[in-house]
mmCIF file of C-alpha atoms and ligand atoms in Angstrom:
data_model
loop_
_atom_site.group_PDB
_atom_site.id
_atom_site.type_symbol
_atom_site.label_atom_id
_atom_site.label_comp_id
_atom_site.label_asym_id
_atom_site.label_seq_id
_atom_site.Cartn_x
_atom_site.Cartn_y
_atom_site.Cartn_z
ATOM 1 C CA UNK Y 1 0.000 0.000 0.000
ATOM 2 C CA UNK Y 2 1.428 3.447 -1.014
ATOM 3 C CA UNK Y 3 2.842 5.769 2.206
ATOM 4 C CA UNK Y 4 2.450 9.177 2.403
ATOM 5 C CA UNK Y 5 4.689 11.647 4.021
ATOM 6 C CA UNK Y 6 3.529 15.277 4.606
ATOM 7 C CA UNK Y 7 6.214 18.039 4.871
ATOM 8 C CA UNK Y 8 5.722 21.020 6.525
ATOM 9 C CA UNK Y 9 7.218 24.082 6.387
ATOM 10 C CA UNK Y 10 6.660 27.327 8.969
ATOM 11 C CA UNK Y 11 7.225 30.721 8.514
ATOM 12 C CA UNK Y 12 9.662 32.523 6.341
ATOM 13 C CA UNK Y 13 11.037 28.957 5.227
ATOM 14 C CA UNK Y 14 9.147 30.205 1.810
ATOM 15 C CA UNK Y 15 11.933 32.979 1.999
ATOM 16 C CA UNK Y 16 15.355 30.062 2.094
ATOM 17 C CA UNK Y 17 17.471 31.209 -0.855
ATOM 18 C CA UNK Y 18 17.316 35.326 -0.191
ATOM 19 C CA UNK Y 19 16.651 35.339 3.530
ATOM 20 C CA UNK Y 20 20.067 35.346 5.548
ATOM 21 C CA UNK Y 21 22.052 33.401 3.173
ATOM 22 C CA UNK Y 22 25.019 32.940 5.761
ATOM 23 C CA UNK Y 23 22.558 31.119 8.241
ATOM 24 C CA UNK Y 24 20.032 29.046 5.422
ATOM 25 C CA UNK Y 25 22.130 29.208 2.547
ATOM 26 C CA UNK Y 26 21.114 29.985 -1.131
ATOM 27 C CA UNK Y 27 18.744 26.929 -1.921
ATOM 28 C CA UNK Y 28 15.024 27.671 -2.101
ATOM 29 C CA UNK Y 29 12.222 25.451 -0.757
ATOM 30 C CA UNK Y 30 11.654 24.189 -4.180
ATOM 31 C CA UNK Y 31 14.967 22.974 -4.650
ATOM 32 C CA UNK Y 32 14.741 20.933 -1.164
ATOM 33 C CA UNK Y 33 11.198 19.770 -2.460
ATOM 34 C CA UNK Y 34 13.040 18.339 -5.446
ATOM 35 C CA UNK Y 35 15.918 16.506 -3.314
ATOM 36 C CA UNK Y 36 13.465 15.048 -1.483
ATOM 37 C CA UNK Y 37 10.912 13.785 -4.249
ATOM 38 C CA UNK Y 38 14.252 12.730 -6.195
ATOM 39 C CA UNK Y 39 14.876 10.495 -3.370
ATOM 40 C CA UNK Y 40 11.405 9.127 -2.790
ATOM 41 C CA UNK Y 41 11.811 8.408 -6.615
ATOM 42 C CA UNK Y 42 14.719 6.350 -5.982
ATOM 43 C CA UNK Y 43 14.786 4.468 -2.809
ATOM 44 C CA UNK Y 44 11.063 3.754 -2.199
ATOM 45 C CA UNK Y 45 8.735 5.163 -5.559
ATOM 46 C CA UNK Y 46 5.201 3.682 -3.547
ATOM 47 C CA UNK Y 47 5.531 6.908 -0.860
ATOM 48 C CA UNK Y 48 4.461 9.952 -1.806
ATOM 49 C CA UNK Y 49 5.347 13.192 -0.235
ATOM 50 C CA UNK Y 50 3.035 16.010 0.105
ATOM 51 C CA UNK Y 51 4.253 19.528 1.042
ATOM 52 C CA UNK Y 52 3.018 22.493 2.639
ATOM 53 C CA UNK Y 53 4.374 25.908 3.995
ATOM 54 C CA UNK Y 54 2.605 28.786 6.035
ATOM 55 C CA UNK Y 55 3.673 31.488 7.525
ATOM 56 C CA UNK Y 56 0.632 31.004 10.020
ATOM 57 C CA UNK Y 57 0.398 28.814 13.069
ATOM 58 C CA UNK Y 58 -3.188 27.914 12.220
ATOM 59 C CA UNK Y 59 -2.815 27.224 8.359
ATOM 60 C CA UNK Y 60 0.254 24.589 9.579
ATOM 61 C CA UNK Y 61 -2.357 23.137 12.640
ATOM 62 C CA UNK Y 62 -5.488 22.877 9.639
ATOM 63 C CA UNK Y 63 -3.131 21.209 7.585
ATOM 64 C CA UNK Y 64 -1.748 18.703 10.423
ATOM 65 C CA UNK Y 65 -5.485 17.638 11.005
ATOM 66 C CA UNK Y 66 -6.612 17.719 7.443
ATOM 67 C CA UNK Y 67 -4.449 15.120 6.529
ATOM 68 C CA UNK Y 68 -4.183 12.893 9.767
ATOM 69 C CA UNK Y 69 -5.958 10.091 7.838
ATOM 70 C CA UNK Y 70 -4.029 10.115 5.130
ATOM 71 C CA UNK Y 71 -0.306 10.250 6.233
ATOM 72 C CA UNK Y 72 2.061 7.693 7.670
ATOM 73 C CA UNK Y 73 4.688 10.271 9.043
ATOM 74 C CA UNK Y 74 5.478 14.333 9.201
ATOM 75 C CA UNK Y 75 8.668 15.938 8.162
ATOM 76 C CA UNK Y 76 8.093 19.052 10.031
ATOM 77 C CA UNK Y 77 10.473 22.444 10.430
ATOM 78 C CA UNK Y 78 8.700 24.634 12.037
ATOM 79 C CA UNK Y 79 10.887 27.943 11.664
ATOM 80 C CA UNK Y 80 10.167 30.258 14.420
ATOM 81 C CA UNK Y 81 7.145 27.787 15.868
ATOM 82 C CA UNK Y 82 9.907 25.586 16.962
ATOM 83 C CA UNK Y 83 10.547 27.150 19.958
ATOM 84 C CA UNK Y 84 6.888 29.326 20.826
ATOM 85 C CA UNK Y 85 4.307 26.908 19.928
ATOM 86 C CA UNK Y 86 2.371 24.247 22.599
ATOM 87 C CA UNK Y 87 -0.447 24.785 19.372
ATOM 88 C CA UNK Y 88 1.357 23.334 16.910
ATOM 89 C CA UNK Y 89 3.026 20.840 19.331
ATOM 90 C CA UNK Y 90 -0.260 19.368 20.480
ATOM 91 C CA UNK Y 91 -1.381 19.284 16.797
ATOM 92 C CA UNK Y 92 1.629 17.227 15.931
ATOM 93 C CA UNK Y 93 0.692 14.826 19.147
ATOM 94 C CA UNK Y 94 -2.603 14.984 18.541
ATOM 95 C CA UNK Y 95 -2.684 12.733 15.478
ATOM 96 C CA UNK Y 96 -0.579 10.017 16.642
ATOM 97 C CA UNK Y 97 2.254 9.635 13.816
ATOM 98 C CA UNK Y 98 5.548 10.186 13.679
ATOM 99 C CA UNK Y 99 7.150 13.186 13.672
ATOM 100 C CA UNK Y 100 10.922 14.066 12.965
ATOM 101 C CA UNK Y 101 11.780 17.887 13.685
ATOM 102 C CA UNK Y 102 14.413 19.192 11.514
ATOM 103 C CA UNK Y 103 16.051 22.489 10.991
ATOM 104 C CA UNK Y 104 18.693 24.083 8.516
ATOM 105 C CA UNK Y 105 20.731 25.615 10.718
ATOM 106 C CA UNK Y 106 22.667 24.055 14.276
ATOM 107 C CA UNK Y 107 19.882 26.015 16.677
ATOM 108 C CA UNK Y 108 21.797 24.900 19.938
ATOM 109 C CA UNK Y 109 24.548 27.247 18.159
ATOM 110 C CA UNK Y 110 22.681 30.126 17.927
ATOM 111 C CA UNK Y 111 20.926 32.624 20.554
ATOM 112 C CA UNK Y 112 19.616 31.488 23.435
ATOM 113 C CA UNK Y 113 15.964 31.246 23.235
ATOM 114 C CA UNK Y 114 16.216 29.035 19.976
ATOM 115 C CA UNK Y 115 17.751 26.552 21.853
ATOM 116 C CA UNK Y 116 14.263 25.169 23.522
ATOM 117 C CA UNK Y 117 12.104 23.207 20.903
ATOM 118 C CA UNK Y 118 8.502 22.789 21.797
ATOM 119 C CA UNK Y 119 8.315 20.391 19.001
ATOM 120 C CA UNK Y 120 12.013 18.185 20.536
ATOM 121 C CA UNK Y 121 9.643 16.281 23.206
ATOM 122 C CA UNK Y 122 6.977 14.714 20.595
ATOM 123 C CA UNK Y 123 9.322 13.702 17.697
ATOM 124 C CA UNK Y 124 11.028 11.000 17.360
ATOM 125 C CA UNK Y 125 14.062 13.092 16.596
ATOM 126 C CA UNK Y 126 15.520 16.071 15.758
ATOM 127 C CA UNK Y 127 18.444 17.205 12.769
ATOM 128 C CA UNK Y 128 19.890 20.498 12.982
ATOM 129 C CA UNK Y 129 22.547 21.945 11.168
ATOM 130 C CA UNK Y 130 22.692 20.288 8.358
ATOM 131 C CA UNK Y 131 21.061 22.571 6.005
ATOM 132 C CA UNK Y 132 19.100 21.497 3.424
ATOM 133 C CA UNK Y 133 20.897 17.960 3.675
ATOM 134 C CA UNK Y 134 19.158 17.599 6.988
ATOM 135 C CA UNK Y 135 15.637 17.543 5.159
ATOM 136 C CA UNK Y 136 16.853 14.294 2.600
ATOM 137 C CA UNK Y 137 18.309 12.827 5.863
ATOM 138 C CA UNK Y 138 15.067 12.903 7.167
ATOM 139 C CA UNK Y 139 13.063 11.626 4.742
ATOM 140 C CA UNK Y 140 15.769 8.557 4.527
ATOM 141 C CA UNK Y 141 15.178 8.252 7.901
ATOM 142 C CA UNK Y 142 11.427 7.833 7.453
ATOM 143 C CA UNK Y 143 11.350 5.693 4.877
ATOM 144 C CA UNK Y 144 13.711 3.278 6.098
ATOM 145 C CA UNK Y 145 12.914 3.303 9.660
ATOM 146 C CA UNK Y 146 8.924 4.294 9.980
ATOM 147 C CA UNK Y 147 7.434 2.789 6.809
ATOM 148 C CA UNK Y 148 9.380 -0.157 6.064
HETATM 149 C C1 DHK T 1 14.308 28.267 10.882
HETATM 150 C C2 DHK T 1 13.807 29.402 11.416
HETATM 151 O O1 DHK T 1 12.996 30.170 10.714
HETATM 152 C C3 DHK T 1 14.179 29.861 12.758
HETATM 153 O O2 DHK T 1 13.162 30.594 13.376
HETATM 154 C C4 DHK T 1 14.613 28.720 13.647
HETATM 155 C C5 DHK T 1 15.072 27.284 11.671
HETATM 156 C C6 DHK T 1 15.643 27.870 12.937
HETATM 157 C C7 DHK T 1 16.096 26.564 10.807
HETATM 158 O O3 DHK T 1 17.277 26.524 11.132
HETATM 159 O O4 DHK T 1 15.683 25.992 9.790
HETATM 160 O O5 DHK T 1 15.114 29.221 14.864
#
């Protein structure tokens, strides 16, 4: 039976390639979309991948509940959310799947208050500072780990 990962983005992750290039670097969210459904393509072609990105707390928690029937596991960075939201948490915990939290830059590097992730406790596991090689690790992890 075909898998389905959903991908979610938070805010200003529509902004990677021009926003702060010496934190996120210069690829865009559609270029990490591609990585990812090149390597869905390759290693497991029955799980499809369905991404979405808001720059609003609610839009990401409609989304998480829209699709709960529908998806085996969540890729999930959720930008700024990460380390304000008990919302978007208890969505993510809320539907029962697995979760892996990951992030482009090292946020345990950076200031203080990103080091706390709401999001840390309900995942299965975090990747940080990897840039956009942290989202393809992710989805390797999923498919080899949670759908197999
Ligand atoms: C992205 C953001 O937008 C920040 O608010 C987080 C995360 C870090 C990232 O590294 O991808 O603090």
């Amino acid at each position: 039976m075909e898998k389905r990962v959903l991908v979610l983005n938070g805010p200003n992750l529509n902004m990677l390639g021009t926003r702060q290039p010496e934190i996120y670097g210069r690829i865009t969210l559609g270029e990490i979309e591609t990585a990812m459904r090149d390597l869905a393509a390759s290693l497991a072609p029955g799980v499809d991948l369905s991404f979405f990105q808001s720059n609003y707390e609610g839009a990401l928690i409609d989304a998480i509940q829209q699709s709960m029937d529908e998806i085996d596991a969540v890729i999930i960075n959720p930008g700024g959310l990460t380390h304000t939201s008990v919302a978007l948490r208890d969505a993510l915990a809320g539907i029962g799947k697995p979760v892996v939290e990951v992030h482009m830059s090292n946020i345990h590097a950076r200031e203080p208050f990103r080091h706390h992730s709401y999001i840390a406790p309900i995942a299965i596991g975090q990747i940080a500072g990897f840039g956009s090689a942290g989202y393809v690790l992710a989805l390797r992890y999923v498919i080899e780990n949670v759908l197999a």
